[in-house]
Coordinates of N, CA and C in Angstrom, one line a residue:
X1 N 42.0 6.7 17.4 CA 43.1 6.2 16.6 C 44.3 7.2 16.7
X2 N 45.5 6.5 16.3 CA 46.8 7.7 16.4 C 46.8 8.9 15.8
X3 N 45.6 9.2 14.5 CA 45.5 9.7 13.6 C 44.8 11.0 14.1
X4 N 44.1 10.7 15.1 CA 43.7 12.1 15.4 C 44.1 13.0 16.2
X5 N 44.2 14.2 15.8 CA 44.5 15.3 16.7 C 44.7 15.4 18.1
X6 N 45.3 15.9 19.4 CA 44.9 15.8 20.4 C 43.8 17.1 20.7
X7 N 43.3 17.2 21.8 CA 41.7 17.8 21.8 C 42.1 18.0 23.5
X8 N 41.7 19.0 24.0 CA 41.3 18.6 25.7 C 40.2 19.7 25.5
X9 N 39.2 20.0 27.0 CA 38.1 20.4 27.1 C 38.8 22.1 27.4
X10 N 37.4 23.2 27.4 CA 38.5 24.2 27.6 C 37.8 25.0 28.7
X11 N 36.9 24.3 29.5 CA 36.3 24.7 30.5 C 35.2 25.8 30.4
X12 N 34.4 26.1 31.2 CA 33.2 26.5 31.1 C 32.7 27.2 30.1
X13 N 31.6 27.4 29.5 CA 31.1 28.0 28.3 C 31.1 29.6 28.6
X14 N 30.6 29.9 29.3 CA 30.6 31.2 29.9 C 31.8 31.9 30.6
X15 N 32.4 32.6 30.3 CA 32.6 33.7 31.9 C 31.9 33.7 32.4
X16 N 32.9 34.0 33.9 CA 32.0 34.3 34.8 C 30.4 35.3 34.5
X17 N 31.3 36.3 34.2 CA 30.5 37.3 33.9 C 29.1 37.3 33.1
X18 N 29.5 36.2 32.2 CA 28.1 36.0 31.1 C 27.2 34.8 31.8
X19 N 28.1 34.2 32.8 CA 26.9 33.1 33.0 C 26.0 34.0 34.3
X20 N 26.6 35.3 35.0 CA 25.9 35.7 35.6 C 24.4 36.3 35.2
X21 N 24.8 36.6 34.3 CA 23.8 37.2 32.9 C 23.2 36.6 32.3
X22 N 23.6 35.1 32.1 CA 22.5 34.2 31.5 C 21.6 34.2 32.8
X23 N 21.7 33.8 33.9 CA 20.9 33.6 35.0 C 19.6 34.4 35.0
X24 N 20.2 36.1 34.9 CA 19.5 37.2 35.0 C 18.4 37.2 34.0
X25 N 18.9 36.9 32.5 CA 18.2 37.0 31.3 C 17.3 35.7 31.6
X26 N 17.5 34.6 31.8 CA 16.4 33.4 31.8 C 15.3 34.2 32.7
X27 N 15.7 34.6 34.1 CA 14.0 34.8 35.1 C 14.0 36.3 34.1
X28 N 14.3 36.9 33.2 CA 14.1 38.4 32.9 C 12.9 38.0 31.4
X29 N 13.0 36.5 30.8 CA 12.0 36.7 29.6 C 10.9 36.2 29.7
X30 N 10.1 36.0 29.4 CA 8.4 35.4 29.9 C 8.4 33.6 29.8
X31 N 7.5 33.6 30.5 CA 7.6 31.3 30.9 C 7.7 31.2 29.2
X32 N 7.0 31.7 28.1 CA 6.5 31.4 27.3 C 8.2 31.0 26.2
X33 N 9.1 31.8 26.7 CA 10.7 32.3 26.2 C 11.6 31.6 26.5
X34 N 12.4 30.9 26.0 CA 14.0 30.2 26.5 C 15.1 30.8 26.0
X35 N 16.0 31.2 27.0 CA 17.2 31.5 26.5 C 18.6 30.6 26.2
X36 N 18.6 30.6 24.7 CA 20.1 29.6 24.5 C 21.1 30.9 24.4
X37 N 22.3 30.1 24.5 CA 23.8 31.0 24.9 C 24.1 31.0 23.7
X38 N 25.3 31.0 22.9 CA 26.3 30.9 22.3 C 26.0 30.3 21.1
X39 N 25.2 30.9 20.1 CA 24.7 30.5 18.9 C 25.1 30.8 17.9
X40 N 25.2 30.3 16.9 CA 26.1 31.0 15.7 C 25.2 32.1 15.2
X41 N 25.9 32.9 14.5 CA 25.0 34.0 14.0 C 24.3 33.3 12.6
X42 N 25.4 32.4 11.9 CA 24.8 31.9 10.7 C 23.4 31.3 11.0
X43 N 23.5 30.8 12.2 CA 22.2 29.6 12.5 C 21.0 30.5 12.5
X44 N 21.1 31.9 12.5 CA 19.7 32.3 12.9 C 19.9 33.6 12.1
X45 N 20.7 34.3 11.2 CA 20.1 35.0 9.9 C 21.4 34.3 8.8
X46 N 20.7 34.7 7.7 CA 21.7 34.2 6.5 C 22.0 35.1 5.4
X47 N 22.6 35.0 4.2 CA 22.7 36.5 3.7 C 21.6 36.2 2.8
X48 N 20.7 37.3 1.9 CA 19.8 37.5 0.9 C 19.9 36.3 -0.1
X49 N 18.3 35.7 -0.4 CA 18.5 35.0 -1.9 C 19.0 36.0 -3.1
X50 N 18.6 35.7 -4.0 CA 19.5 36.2 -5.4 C 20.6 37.2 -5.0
X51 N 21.3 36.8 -4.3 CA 22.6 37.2 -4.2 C 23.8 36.4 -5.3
X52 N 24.9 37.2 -6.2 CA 25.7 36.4 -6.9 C 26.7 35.4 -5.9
X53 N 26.4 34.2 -6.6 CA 27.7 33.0 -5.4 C 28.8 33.9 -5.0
X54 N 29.5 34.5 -5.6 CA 30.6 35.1 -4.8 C 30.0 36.3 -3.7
X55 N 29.0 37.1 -4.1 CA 28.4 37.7 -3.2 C 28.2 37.1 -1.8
X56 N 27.5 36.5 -2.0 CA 26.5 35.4 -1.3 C 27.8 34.8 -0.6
X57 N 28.7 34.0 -0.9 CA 29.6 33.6 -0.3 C 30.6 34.4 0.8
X58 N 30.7 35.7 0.3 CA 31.2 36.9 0.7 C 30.4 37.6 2.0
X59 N 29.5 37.3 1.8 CA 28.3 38.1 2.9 C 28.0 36.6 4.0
X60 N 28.4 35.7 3.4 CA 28.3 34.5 4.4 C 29.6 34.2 5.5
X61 N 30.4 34.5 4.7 CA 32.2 34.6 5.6 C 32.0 35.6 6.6
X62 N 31.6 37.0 6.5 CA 31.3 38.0 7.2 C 30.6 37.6 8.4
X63 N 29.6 36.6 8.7 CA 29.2 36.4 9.8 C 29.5 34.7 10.0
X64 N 29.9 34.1 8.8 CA 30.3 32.5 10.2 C 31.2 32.2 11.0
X65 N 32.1 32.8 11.4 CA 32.8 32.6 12.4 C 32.0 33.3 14.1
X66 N 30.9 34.2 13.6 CA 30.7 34.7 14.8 C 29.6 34.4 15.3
X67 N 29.2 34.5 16.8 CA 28.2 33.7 17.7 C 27.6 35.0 18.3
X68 N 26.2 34.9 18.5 CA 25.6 35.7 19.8 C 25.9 35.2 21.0
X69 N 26.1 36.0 21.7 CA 26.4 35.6 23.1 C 24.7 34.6 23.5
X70 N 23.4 35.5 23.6 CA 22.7 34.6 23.9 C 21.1 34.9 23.0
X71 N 20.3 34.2 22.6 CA 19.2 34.4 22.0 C 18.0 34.3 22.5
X72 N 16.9 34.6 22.2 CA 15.6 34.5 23.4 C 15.0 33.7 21.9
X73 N 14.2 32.5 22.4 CA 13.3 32.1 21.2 C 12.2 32.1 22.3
X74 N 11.1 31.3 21.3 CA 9.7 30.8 21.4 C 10.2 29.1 22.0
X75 N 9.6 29.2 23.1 CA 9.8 27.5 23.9 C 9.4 26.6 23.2
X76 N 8.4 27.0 22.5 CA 7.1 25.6 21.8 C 8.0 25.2 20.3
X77 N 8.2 26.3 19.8 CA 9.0 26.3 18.3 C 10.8 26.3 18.3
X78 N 11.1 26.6 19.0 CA 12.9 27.3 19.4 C 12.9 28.8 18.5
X79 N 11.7 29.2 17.5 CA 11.7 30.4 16.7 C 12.5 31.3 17.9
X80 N 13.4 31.9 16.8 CA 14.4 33.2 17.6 C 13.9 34.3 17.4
X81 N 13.3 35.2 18.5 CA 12.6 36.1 18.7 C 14.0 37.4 18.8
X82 N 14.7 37.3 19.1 CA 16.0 38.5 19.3 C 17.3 37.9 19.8
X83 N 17.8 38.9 20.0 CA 20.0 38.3 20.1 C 19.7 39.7 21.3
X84 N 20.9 38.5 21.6 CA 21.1 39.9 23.4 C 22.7 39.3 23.2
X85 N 22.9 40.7 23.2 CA 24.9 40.6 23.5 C 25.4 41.5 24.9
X86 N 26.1 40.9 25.2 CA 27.0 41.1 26.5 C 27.9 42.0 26.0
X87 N 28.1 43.2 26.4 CA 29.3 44.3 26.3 C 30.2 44.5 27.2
X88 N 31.3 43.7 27.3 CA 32.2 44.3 28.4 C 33.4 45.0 27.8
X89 N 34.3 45.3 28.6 CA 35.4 46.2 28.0 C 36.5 45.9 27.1
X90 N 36.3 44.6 26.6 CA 36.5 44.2 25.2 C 35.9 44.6 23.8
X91 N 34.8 45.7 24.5 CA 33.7 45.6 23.2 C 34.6 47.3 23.0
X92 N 35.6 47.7 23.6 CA 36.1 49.4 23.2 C 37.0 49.4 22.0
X93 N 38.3 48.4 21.6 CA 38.4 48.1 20.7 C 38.3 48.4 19.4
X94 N 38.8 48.7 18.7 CA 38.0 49.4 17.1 C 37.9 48.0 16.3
X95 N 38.5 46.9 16.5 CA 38.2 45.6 16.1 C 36.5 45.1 16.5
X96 N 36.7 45.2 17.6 CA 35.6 44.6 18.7 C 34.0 45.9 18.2
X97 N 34.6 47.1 18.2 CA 33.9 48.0 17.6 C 33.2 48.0 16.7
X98 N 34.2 47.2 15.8 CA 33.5 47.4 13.9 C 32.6 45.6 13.8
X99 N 33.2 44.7 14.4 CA 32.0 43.6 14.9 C 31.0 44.1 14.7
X100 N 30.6 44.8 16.1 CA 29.8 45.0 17.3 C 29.0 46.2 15.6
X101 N 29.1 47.3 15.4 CA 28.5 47.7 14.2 C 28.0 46.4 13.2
X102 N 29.0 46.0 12.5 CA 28.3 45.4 11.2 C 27.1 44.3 12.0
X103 N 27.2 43.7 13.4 CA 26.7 42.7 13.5 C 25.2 43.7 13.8
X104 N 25.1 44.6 14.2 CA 23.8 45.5 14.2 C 22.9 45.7 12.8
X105 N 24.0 46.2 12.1 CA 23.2 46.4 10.5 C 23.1 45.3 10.5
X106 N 23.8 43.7 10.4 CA 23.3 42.9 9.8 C 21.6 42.6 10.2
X107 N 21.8 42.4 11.6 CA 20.0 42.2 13.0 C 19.0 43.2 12.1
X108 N 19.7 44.2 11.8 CA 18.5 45.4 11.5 C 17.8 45.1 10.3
X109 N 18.8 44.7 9.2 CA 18.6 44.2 7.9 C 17.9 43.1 7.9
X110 N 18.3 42.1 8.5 CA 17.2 40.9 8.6 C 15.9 40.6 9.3
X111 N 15.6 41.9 10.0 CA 14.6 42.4 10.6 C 14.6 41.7 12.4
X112 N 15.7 41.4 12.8 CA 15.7 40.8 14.0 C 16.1 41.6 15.8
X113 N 15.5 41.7 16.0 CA 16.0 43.0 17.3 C 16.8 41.9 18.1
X114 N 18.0 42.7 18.3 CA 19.5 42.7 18.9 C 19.5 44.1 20.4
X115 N 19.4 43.2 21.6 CA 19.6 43.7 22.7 C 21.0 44.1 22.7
X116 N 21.8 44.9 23.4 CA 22.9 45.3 23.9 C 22.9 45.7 25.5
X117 N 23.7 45.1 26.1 CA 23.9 45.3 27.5 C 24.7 45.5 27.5
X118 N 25.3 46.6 29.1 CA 26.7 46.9 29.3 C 26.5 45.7 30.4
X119 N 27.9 45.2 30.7 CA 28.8 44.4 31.3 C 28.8 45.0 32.5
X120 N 27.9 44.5 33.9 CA 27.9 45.1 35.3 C 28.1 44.2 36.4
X121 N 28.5 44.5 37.1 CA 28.9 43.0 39.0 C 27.6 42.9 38.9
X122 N 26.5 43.4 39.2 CA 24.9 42.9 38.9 C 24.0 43.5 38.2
X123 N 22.6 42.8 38.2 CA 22.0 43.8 37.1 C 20.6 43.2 38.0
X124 N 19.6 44.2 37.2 CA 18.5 44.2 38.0 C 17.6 43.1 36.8
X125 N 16.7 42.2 37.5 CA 15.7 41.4 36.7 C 14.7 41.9 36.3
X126 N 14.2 43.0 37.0 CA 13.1 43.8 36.2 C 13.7 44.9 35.5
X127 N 14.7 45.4 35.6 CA 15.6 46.4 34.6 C 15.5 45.6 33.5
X128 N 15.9 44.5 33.5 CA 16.5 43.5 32.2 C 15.0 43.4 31.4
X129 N 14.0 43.2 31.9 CA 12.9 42.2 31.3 C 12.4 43.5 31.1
X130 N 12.6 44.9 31.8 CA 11.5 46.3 31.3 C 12.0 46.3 29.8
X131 N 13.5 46.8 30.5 CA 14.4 47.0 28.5 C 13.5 46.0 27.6
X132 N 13.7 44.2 27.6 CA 13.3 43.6 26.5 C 11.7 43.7 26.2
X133 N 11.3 44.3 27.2 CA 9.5 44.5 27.3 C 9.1 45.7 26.3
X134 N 9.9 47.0 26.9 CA 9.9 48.4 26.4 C 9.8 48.2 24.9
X135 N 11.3 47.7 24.5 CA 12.1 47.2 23.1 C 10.7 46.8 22.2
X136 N 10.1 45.5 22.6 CA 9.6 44.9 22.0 C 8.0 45.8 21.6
X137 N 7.2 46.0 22.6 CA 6.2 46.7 22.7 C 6.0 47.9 21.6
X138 N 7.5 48.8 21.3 CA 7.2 49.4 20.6 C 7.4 49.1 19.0
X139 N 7.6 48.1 18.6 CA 7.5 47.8 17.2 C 6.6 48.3 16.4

């Protein structure tokens, strides 16, 4: 209808750079693991019950505008096992900075392990899958 907005597409979901990294991250987690990209952060932690509504509402704004780059769940359930974020040289920024912090404490607080990678032309698939192996193992 005339009424609606105009819209066009805005081309690939990834950079370059991240869909090279999704590739690497898919063969780097176990058959048993899928990796989805670009997930809200609200979709997979939320803030504390008995929080007061303005609290609660306050600590909810803090994270819905923002996405993990990519998440590792459980294949059988989609259960989200950890958040893996891509660091490129956008992440130096004292904006990009204080994200990149509060979105840490929030993973830590919610008890969810949050990968961090730097941003490389390539990366090794057993580098990638030792880190998330190492990580995990020692809980």
């Amino acid at each position: 209808s005339s009424s609606s907005a105009g819209y066009r597409l805005t081309g690939p979901l990834f950079s370059p750079a991240e869909r090279s990294f999704l590739g690497v991250l898919c063969q780097a987690v176990p058959d048993e693991n899928m990796v989805l990209g670009k997930v809200r952060v609200a979709d997979v932690i939320t803030p504390e019950k008995g929080l007061s509504r303005p609290r609660w509402q306050s600590a909810f704004n803090r994270i819905s505008a923002k996405h993990f780059d990519y998440v590792v769940c459980d294949r059988a359930t989609l259960k989200v096992l950890s958040a893996v974020e891509l660091n490129d040289k956008s992440h130096k920024g004292k904006k990009r900075a204080d994200r990149d912090s509060f979105l840490r404490e929030a993973c830590s607080s919610a008890g969810l392990r949050l990968f961090e990678f730097k941003a490389k032309s390539s990366y090794s698939v057993v580098e990638v899958r030792r880190r998330l192996a190492d990580e995990v193992s020692d809980a």
